[in-house]
């Protein structure tokens, strides 16, 4: 029989169709490994197998934001501690090789040795809903931009009698005008073919605009529900707020400090000193979409906020480059955003606990 007093640590290498699990003891010795299907019954079978190996202290899971998202939810609901594990670096893979059992044992050893200690995103609340809705919005915006560019490119080579009434129009005006075009039956004529192509592009742009407006209205409602104080910050709209919320997750308390949040967003200063030169450089790591969101906030404030423009002028006079000044400003905005996110988290947690208490008393 399995010694239930034995403390073990699990590690899971996740894939699209199967997951490979392994367990090690407190000294990192390999005990057992097994492959399971990436389905509901497979998750339950994997959980039962882990619990049968001993007292599970923690489970390291690769890809908690991709293939391992549902598995991480199942393990947390069972009361197990889930740790996010990065895949082994190239040097380790060159030395030890690459296979599913090797990666699963490596994940378990990383957790047992405390080398991996990251808390994965919960993905069970309104922030996960925001992240999901931002996916079609992003693709719709990209497709609309592509359609507008294609329409303008077609006009470059179109006959003048078609170009003349469409010259100088904005993107919205161009889409409406193109959607009203009436091509003839003879599509072999370049004029009629150009009209047919522009009409289809115009209708596509209008349909995508309607879809984007609907998504933005839904995102504004969800972001207001998740963090109303975040939307009140200058330069923060529904799209920027949605990206920052998605970066932090439903449990931003996993970020232990505002410095950790800044590092996650790629705005923490990186030392780049050498010899007698003492300086810092831009951080090109982290979540680049979150970095872009902070960049958008800074650009808005440079245009509309007097304090930000004054800071830019003062630091320019001190000899800093524009890149360094933007880095400093984004670092300040990250600190401000982190505090707002934590206040919103505390408010949501308090509200949820109060509601549950009221329901208990009512029962």
Short mmCIF file of C-alpha atoms in Angstrom, two decimals:
data_model
loop_
_atom_site.label_atom_id
_atom_site.label_comp_id
_atom_site.label_asym_id
_atom_site.label_seq_id
_atom_site.Cartn_x
_atom_site.Cartn_y
_atom_site.Cartn_z
CA UNK A 1 0.00 0.00 0.00
CA UNK A 2 1.06 3.58 -0.66
CA UNK A 3 2.41 5.33 2.41
CA UNK A 4 -0.08 8.19 2.87
CA UNK A 5 2.35 9.94 5.24
CA UNK A 6 4.82 10.35 2.39
CA UNK A 7 5.00 13.98 1.23
CA UNK A 8 5.22 14.26 -2.54
CA UNK A 9 5.32 17.06 -5.09
CA UNK A 10 3.65 16.77 -8.45
CA UNK A 11 4.71 18.06 -11.83
CA UNK A 12 2.64 18.10 -15.02
CA UNK A 13 3.73 18.65 -18.62
CA UNK A 14 0.61 19.79 -20.48
CA UNK A 15 -0.31 19.30 -24.14
CA UNK A 16 -3.38 19.67 -26.31
CA UNK A 17 -4.48 16.02 -26.22
CA UNK A 18 -2.66 14.52 -23.23
CA UNK A 19 -0.99 15.59 -19.96
CA UNK A 20 1.98 13.78 -18.41
CA UNK A 21 2.17 13.80 -14.61
CA UNK A 22 5.06 12.86 -12.33
CA UNK A 23 5.74 12.91 -8.57
CA UNK A 24 8.92 13.30 -6.55
CA UNK A 25 9.60 13.13 -2.82
CA UNK A 26 11.03 15.89 -0.64
CA UNK A 27 14.57 15.02 -1.78
CA UNK A 28 13.64 15.23 -5.44
CA UNK A 29 13.81 11.47 -6.07
CA UNK A 30 11.64 10.26 -8.95
CA UNK A 31 8.76 8.11 -7.73
CA UNK A 32 6.26 7.61 -10.54
CA UNK A 33 4.92 9.14 -13.76
CA UNK A 34 1.92 8.51 -15.99
CA UNK A 35 0.10 9.97 -19.00
CA UNK A 36 -3.55 11.08 -18.92
CA UNK A 37 -6.02 12.37 -21.49
CA UNK A 38 -6.73 16.12 -21.50
CA UNK A 39 -10.47 15.62 -20.90
CA UNK A 40 -12.84 15.89 -17.96
CA UNK A 41 -12.54 12.19 -17.01
CA UNK A 42 -8.79 12.40 -17.61
CA UNK A 43 -8.47 15.33 -15.18
CA UNK A 44 -10.36 13.40 -12.50
CA UNK A 45 -8.22 10.31 -13.10
CA UNK A 46 -5.05 12.41 -12.87
CA UNK A 47 -6.22 13.98 -9.60
CA UNK A 48 -7.04 10.57 -8.08
CA UNK A 49 -3.64 9.24 -9.16
CA UNK A 50 -1.83 12.18 -7.57
CA UNK A 51 -3.68 11.81 -4.27
CA UNK A 52 -2.90 8.08 -4.23
CA UNK A 53 0.86 8.78 -4.31
CA UNK A 54 0.91 10.43 -0.86
CA UNK A 55 0.31 13.78 0.79
CA UNK A 56 0.59 16.23 -2.12
CA UNK A 57 2.26 19.47 -0.96
CA UNK A 58 2.04 21.26 -4.31
CA UNK A 59 1.67 20.64 -8.02
CA UNK A 60 3.76 22.38 -10.67
CA UNK A 61 1.90 22.85 -13.95
CA UNK A 62 3.37 24.05 -17.24
CA UNK A 63 1.17 26.26 -19.39
CA UNK A 64 -1.47 27.32 -16.85
CA UNK A 65 -2.50 30.02 -19.31
CA UNK A 66 -2.89 27.62 -22.24
CA UNK A 67 -3.25 23.83 -22.31
CA UNK A 68 -3.13 23.57 -18.51
CA UNK A 69 -5.79 26.20 -17.73
CA UNK A 70 -8.67 23.79 -17.05
CA UNK A 71 -6.42 21.33 -15.24
CA UNK A 72 -5.21 24.08 -12.92
CA UNK A 73 -8.84 24.95 -12.13
CA UNK A 74 -9.63 21.31 -11.31
CA UNK A 75 -6.61 20.99 -9.03
CA UNK A 76 -7.40 24.22 -7.18
CA UNK A 77 -11.02 23.20 -6.68
CA UNK A 78 -9.70 19.98 -5.10
CA UNK A 79 -7.76 22.06 -2.56
CA UNK A 80 -4.28 21.49 -3.99
CA UNK A 81 -1.67 24.22 -4.26
CA UNK A 82 -0.92 24.92 -7.91
CA UNK A 83 2.38 26.52 -8.93
CA UNK A 84 3.08 27.94 -12.37
CA UNK A 85 6.23 26.42 -13.89
CA UNK A 86 8.17 27.70 -16.89
CA UNK A 87 9.47 25.21 -19.40
CA UNK A 88 13.15 24.23 -18.98
CA UNK A 89 15.63 26.52 -20.69
CA UNK A 90 17.62 25.43 -23.73
CA UNK A 91 20.77 24.72 -21.74
CA UNK A 92 18.95 22.28 -19.46
CA UNK A 93 17.29 20.59 -22.42
CA UNK A 94 20.63 20.15 -24.17
CA UNK A 95 22.09 18.51 -21.06
CA UNK A 96 19.14 16.34 -20.00
CA UNK A 97 17.20 15.83 -23.20
CA UNK A 98 13.53 16.39 -23.98
CA UNK A 99 10.54 14.11 -23.37
CA UNK A 100 7.20 14.30 -21.59
CA UNK A 101 8.39 12.36 -18.48
CA UNK A 102 11.58 14.46 -18.29
CA UNK A 103 9.60 17.71 -18.47
CA UNK A 104 7.05 16.49 -15.89
CA UNK A 105 9.80 15.48 -13.44
CA UNK A 106 11.58 18.80 -14.08
CA UNK A 107 8.37 20.68 -13.17
CA UNK A 108 8.01 18.67 -9.95
CA UNK A 109 11.66 19.22 -8.98
CA UNK A 110 11.36 22.96 -9.69
CA UNK A 111 8.48 23.21 -7.20
CA UNK A 112 10.08 20.92 -4.59
CA UNK A 113 13.28 22.99 -4.64
CA UNK A 114 11.29 26.28 -4.47
CA UNK A 115 12.87 27.38 -7.74
CA UNK A 116 9.36 27.79 -9.13
CA UNK A 117 6.94 29.68 -6.91
CA UNK A 118 4.66 31.65 -9.23
CA UNK A 119 0.92 31.71 -8.56
CA UNK A 120 -1.11 31.16 -11.74
CA UNK A 121 -4.05 33.35 -12.70
CA UNK A 122 -7.35 32.20 -11.27
CA UNK A 123 -9.29 32.56 -14.57
CA UNK A 124 -12.63 32.16 -12.79
CA UNK A 125 -13.98 35.72 -12.57
CA UNK A 126 -14.95 38.80 -14.51
CA UNK A 127 -11.36 39.49 -15.61
CA UNK A 128 -11.30 36.21 -17.53
CA UNK A 129 -14.51 37.32 -19.23
CA UNK A 130 -12.82 40.59 -20.20
CA UNK A 131 -9.85 38.71 -21.62
CA UNK A 132 -12.11 36.48 -23.70
CA UNK A 133 -14.05 39.41 -25.21
CA UNK A 134 -10.85 41.28 -26.05
CA UNK A 135 -9.81 38.46 -28.40
CA UNK A 136 -12.56 39.05 -31.04
CA UNK A 137 -12.26 42.82 -30.60
CA UNK A 138 -8.55 42.75 -31.36
CA UNK A 139 -9.04 40.65 -34.49
CA UNK A 140 -11.99 42.81 -35.61
CA UNK A 141 -9.93 46.01 -35.27
CA UNK A 142 -7.07 44.42 -37.19
CA UNK A 143 -9.40 43.24 -39.96
CA UNK A 144 -11.06 46.66 -40.22
CA UNK A 145 -7.71 48.40 -40.54
CA UNK A 146 -6.69 45.94 -43.24
CA UNK A 147 -9.95 46.50 -45.14
CA UNK A 148 -9.56 50.30 -45.00
CA UNK A 149 -5.98 50.04 -46.28
CA UNK A 150 -7.09 47.76 -49.12
CA UNK A 151 -9.86 50.17 -50.12
CA UNK A 152 -7.45 53.10 -50.25
CA UNK A 153 -4.96 51.03 -52.24
CA UNK A 154 -7.62 50.11 -54.78
CA UNK A 155 -8.45 53.79 -55.24
CA UNK A 156 -4.82 54.52 -56.15
CA UNK A 157 -5.15 52.56 -59.41
CA UNK A 158 -8.90 53.04 -60.00
CA UNK A 159 -10.20 55.21 -62.89
CA UNK A 160 -10.40 58.92 -62.12
CA UNK A 161 -14.21 59.13 -62.38
CA UNK A 162 -14.36 56.62 -59.48
CA UNK A 163 -11.54 58.23 -57.52
CA UNK A 164 -12.80 61.82 -57.75
CA UNK A 165 -15.91 61.52 -55.53
CA UNK A 166 -14.03 59.36 -52.97
CA UNK A 167 -10.93 61.55 -52.68
CA UNK A 168 -10.22 63.12 -49.26
CA UNK A 169 -12.81 61.13 -47.29
CA UNK A 170 -12.19 59.81 -43.79
CA UNK A 171 -12.24 56.07 -43.17
CA UNK A 172 -15.84 56.13 -41.93
CA UNK A 173 -17.01 58.30 -44.82
CA UNK A 174 -15.13 56.15 -47.33
CA UNK A 175 -16.76 52.98 -45.99
CA UNK A 176 -20.27 54.43 -46.29
CA UNK A 177 -19.60 55.79 -49.78
CA UNK A 178 -18.12 52.50 -51.01
CA UNK A 179 -21.04 50.52 -49.59
CA UNK A 180 -23.42 52.63 -51.75
CA UNK A 181 -21.59 51.95 -55.03
CA UNK A 182 -23.53 50.17 -57.78
CA UNK A 183 -21.28 48.17 -60.11
CA UNK A 184 -22.50 47.06 -63.51
CA UNK A 185 -22.99 43.53 -64.75
CA UNK A 186 -19.83 43.51 -66.86
CA UNK A 187 -17.15 42.72 -64.28
CA UNK A 188 -14.60 42.37 -67.07
CA UNK A 189 -14.60 46.17 -67.14
CA UNK A 190 -11.97 47.40 -64.59
CA UNK A 191 -14.29 50.24 -63.50
CA UNK A 192 -17.15 47.88 -62.60
CA UNK A 193 -14.75 45.39 -60.97
CA UNK A 194 -13.25 48.16 -58.84
CA UNK A 195 -16.75 49.28 -57.79
CA UNK A 196 -17.68 45.71 -56.84
CA UNK A 197 -14.50 45.27 -54.79
CA UNK A 198 -14.91 48.63 -53.03
CA UNK A 199 -18.57 47.90 -52.25
CA UNK A 200 -17.66 44.62 -50.57
CA UNK A 201 -14.84 46.27 -48.62
CA UNK A 202 -17.15 49.11 -47.56
CA UNK A 203 -19.79 46.70 -46.29
CA UNK A 204 -17.12 44.70 -44.48
CA UNK A 205 -15.80 47.84 -42.76
CA UNK A 206 -19.30 48.86 -41.65
CA UNK A 207 -20.05 45.37 -40.31
CA UNK A 208 -16.75 45.23 -38.43
CA UNK A 209 -17.35 48.72 -37.00
CA UNK A 210 -20.73 47.61 -35.67
CA UNK A 211 -19.15 44.51 -34.13
CA UNK A 212 -16.38 46.58 -32.53
CA UNK A 213 -18.88 49.02 -31.05
CA UNK A 214 -20.88 46.18 -29.53
CA UNK A 215 -17.76 44.60 -28.04
CA UNK A 216 -16.57 47.94 -26.64
CA UNK A 217 -19.93 48.48 -24.93
CA UNK A 218 -19.74 45.01 -23.36
CA UNK A 219 -16.12 45.52 -22.32
CA UNK A 220 -16.92 48.88 -20.72
CA UNK A 221 -19.64 47.26 -18.63
CA UNK A 222 -17.33 44.46 -17.47
CA UNK A 223 -14.34 46.70 -16.76
CA UNK A 224 -16.56 49.06 -14.77
CA UNK A 225 -17.78 46.08 -12.76
CA UNK A 226 -14.24 44.79 -12.19
CA UNK A 227 -12.36 48.02 -11.45
CA UNK A 228 -14.38 51.27 -11.68
CA UNK A 229 -11.51 53.28 -10.17
CA UNK A 230 -9.24 52.15 -12.99
CA UNK A 231 -11.48 53.74 -15.62
CA UNK A 232 -11.45 56.98 -13.62
CA UNK A 233 -7.70 57.38 -14.17
CA UNK A 234 -6.68 59.89 -16.79
CA UNK A 235 -5.84 58.27 -20.11
CA UNK A 236 -7.51 54.94 -19.26
CA UNK A 237 -10.35 53.77 -21.48
CA UNK A 238 -12.18 50.47 -21.71
CA UNK A 239 -9.56 48.89 -24.00
CA UNK A 240 -6.57 49.94 -21.89
CA UNK A 241 -8.33 48.96 -18.66
CA UNK A 242 -9.24 45.58 -20.14
CA UNK A 243 -5.62 44.89 -21.06
CA UNK A 244 -4.31 45.87 -17.62
CA UNK A 245 -6.95 43.74 -15.91
CA UNK A 246 -6.13 40.77 -18.14
CA UNK A 247 -2.44 41.16 -17.30
CA UNK A 248 -3.10 41.23 -13.55
CA UNK A 249 -5.72 38.45 -13.63
CA UNK A 250 -8.65 37.77 -11.33
CA UNK A 251 -6.20 37.43 -8.44
CA UNK A 252 -3.72 40.33 -8.69
CA UNK A 253 -2.70 39.61 -5.10
CA UNK A 254 -0.39 37.00 -6.68
CA UNK A 255 1.77 40.03 -7.54
CA UNK A 256 3.47 40.64 -4.21
CA UNK A 257 4.36 44.29 -4.82
CA UNK A 258 3.98 47.13 -7.29
CA UNK A 259 7.59 46.46 -8.31
CA UNK A 260 6.56 42.95 -9.38
CA UNK A 261 3.68 44.40 -11.41
CA UNK A 262 6.07 46.88 -13.05
CA UNK A 263 8.43 44.04 -13.91
CA UNK A 264 5.53 42.05 -15.36
CA UNK A 265 4.60 45.02 -17.57
CA UNK A 266 8.19 45.48 -18.74
CA UNK A 267 8.68 48.93 -17.20
CA UNK A 268 11.07 48.09 -14.36
CA UNK A 269 14.49 49.71 -14.89
CA UNK A 270 17.26 47.26 -15.78
CA UNK A 271 20.79 48.03 -14.52
CA UNK A 272 23.22 48.53 -17.42
CA UNK A 273 26.29 49.86 -15.61
CA UNK A 274 29.84 49.16 -16.69
CA UNK A 275 33.08 50.53 -15.31
CA UNK A 276 32.61 54.14 -14.24
CA UNK A 277 29.28 54.49 -16.01
CA UNK A 278 26.20 54.06 -13.84
CA UNK A 279 22.94 53.87 -15.77
CA UNK A 280 19.73 51.92 -16.35
CA UNK A 281 18.19 50.85 -19.63
CA UNK A 282 14.74 50.08 -20.96
CA UNK A 283 13.24 46.71 -20.08
CA UNK A 284 12.26 44.93 -23.30
CA UNK A 285 10.81 41.90 -21.50
CA UNK A 286 7.51 41.36 -19.72
CA UNK A 287 4.02 41.55 -21.16
CA UNK A 288 4.41 43.78 -24.22
CA UNK A 289 0.66 44.36 -24.60
CA UNK A 290 0.54 45.65 -21.02
CA UNK A 291 3.57 47.80 -21.79
CA UNK A 292 1.70 49.22 -24.79
CA UNK A 293 -1.31 49.99 -22.57
CA UNK A 294 0.91 51.96 -20.16
CA UNK A 295 2.51 53.70 -23.15
CA UNK A 296 -0.95 54.77 -24.34
CA UNK A 297 -1.72 56.27 -20.93
CA UNK A 298 1.54 58.23 -20.94
CA UNK A 299 0.90 59.57 -24.46
CA UNK A 300 -2.56 60.77 -23.43
CA UNK A 301 -1.19 62.47 -20.35
CA UNK A 302 1.61 64.13 -22.29
CA UNK A 303 -1.07 65.74 -24.40
CA UNK A 304 -3.66 66.63 -21.78
CA UNK A 305 -1.99 66.63 -18.34
CA UNK A 306 0.01 69.73 -17.35
CA UNK A 307 1.97 67.90 -14.65
CA UNK A 308 3.17 65.25 -17.09
CA UNK A 309 4.28 67.87 -19.63
CA UNK A 310 6.10 69.79 -16.89
CA UNK A 311 7.88 66.59 -15.84
CA UNK A 312 8.91 65.93 -19.46
CA UNK A 313 10.38 69.43 -19.80
CA UNK A 314 12.25 69.22 -16.50
CA UNK A 315 13.79 65.84 -17.21
CA UNK A 316 14.73 66.91 -20.74
CA UNK A 317 16.64 69.85 -19.31
CA UNK A 318 18.46 67.42 -17.02
CA UNK A 319 19.80 65.62 -20.10
CA UNK A 320 17.58 62.51 -20.21
CA UNK A 321 16.53 61.10 -23.57
CA UNK A 322 12.88 60.78 -24.51
CA UNK A 323 13.05 56.98 -24.15
CA UNK A 324 14.36 57.26 -20.60
CA UNK A 325 11.70 59.82 -19.69
CA UNK A 326 8.96 57.62 -21.12
CA UNK A 327 10.32 54.70 -19.08
CA UNK A 328 10.16 56.78 -15.90
CA UNK A 329 6.62 57.90 -16.67
CA UNK A 330 5.44 54.37 -17.42
CA UNK A 331 7.01 53.20 -14.16
CA UNK A 332 5.01 55.85 -12.28
CA UNK A 333 1.79 54.87 -14.07
CA UNK A 334 2.41 51.19 -13.23
CA UNK A 335 2.64 52.11 -9.55
CA UNK A 336 -0.62 54.05 -9.76
CA UNK A 337 -2.42 51.28 -11.65
CA UNK A 338 -1.24 48.61 -9.20
CA UNK A 339 -2.65 50.49 -6.22
CA UNK A 340 -6.01 50.90 -7.96
CA UNK A 341 -6.11 47.21 -8.88
CA UNK A 342 -5.40 46.18 -5.30
CA UNK A 343 -8.11 48.47 -3.94
CA UNK A 344 -10.57 47.02 -6.44
CA UNK A 345 -9.55 43.50 -5.39
CA UNK A 346 -10.09 44.28 -1.71
CA UNK A 347 -13.49 45.79 -2.48
CA UNK A 348 -14.58 42.79 -4.55
CA UNK A 349 -13.35 40.33 -1.90
CA UNK A 350 -15.13 42.22 0.88
CA UNK A 351 -18.35 42.40 -1.14
CA UNK A 352 -18.20 38.68 -1.96
CA UNK A 353 -17.59 37.74 1.69
CA UNK A 354 -20.45 40.00 2.83
CA UNK A 355 -22.82 38.46 0.30
CA UNK A 356 -21.87 34.93 1.33
CA UNK A 357 -22.35 35.87 5.02
CA UNK A 358 -25.80 37.29 4.28
CA UNK A 359 -26.77 34.14 2.40
CA UNK A 360 -25.57 31.98 5.30
CA UNK A 361 -27.60 33.99 7.82
CA UNK A 362 -30.64 33.86 5.56
CA UNK A 363 -30.34 30.09 5.29
#
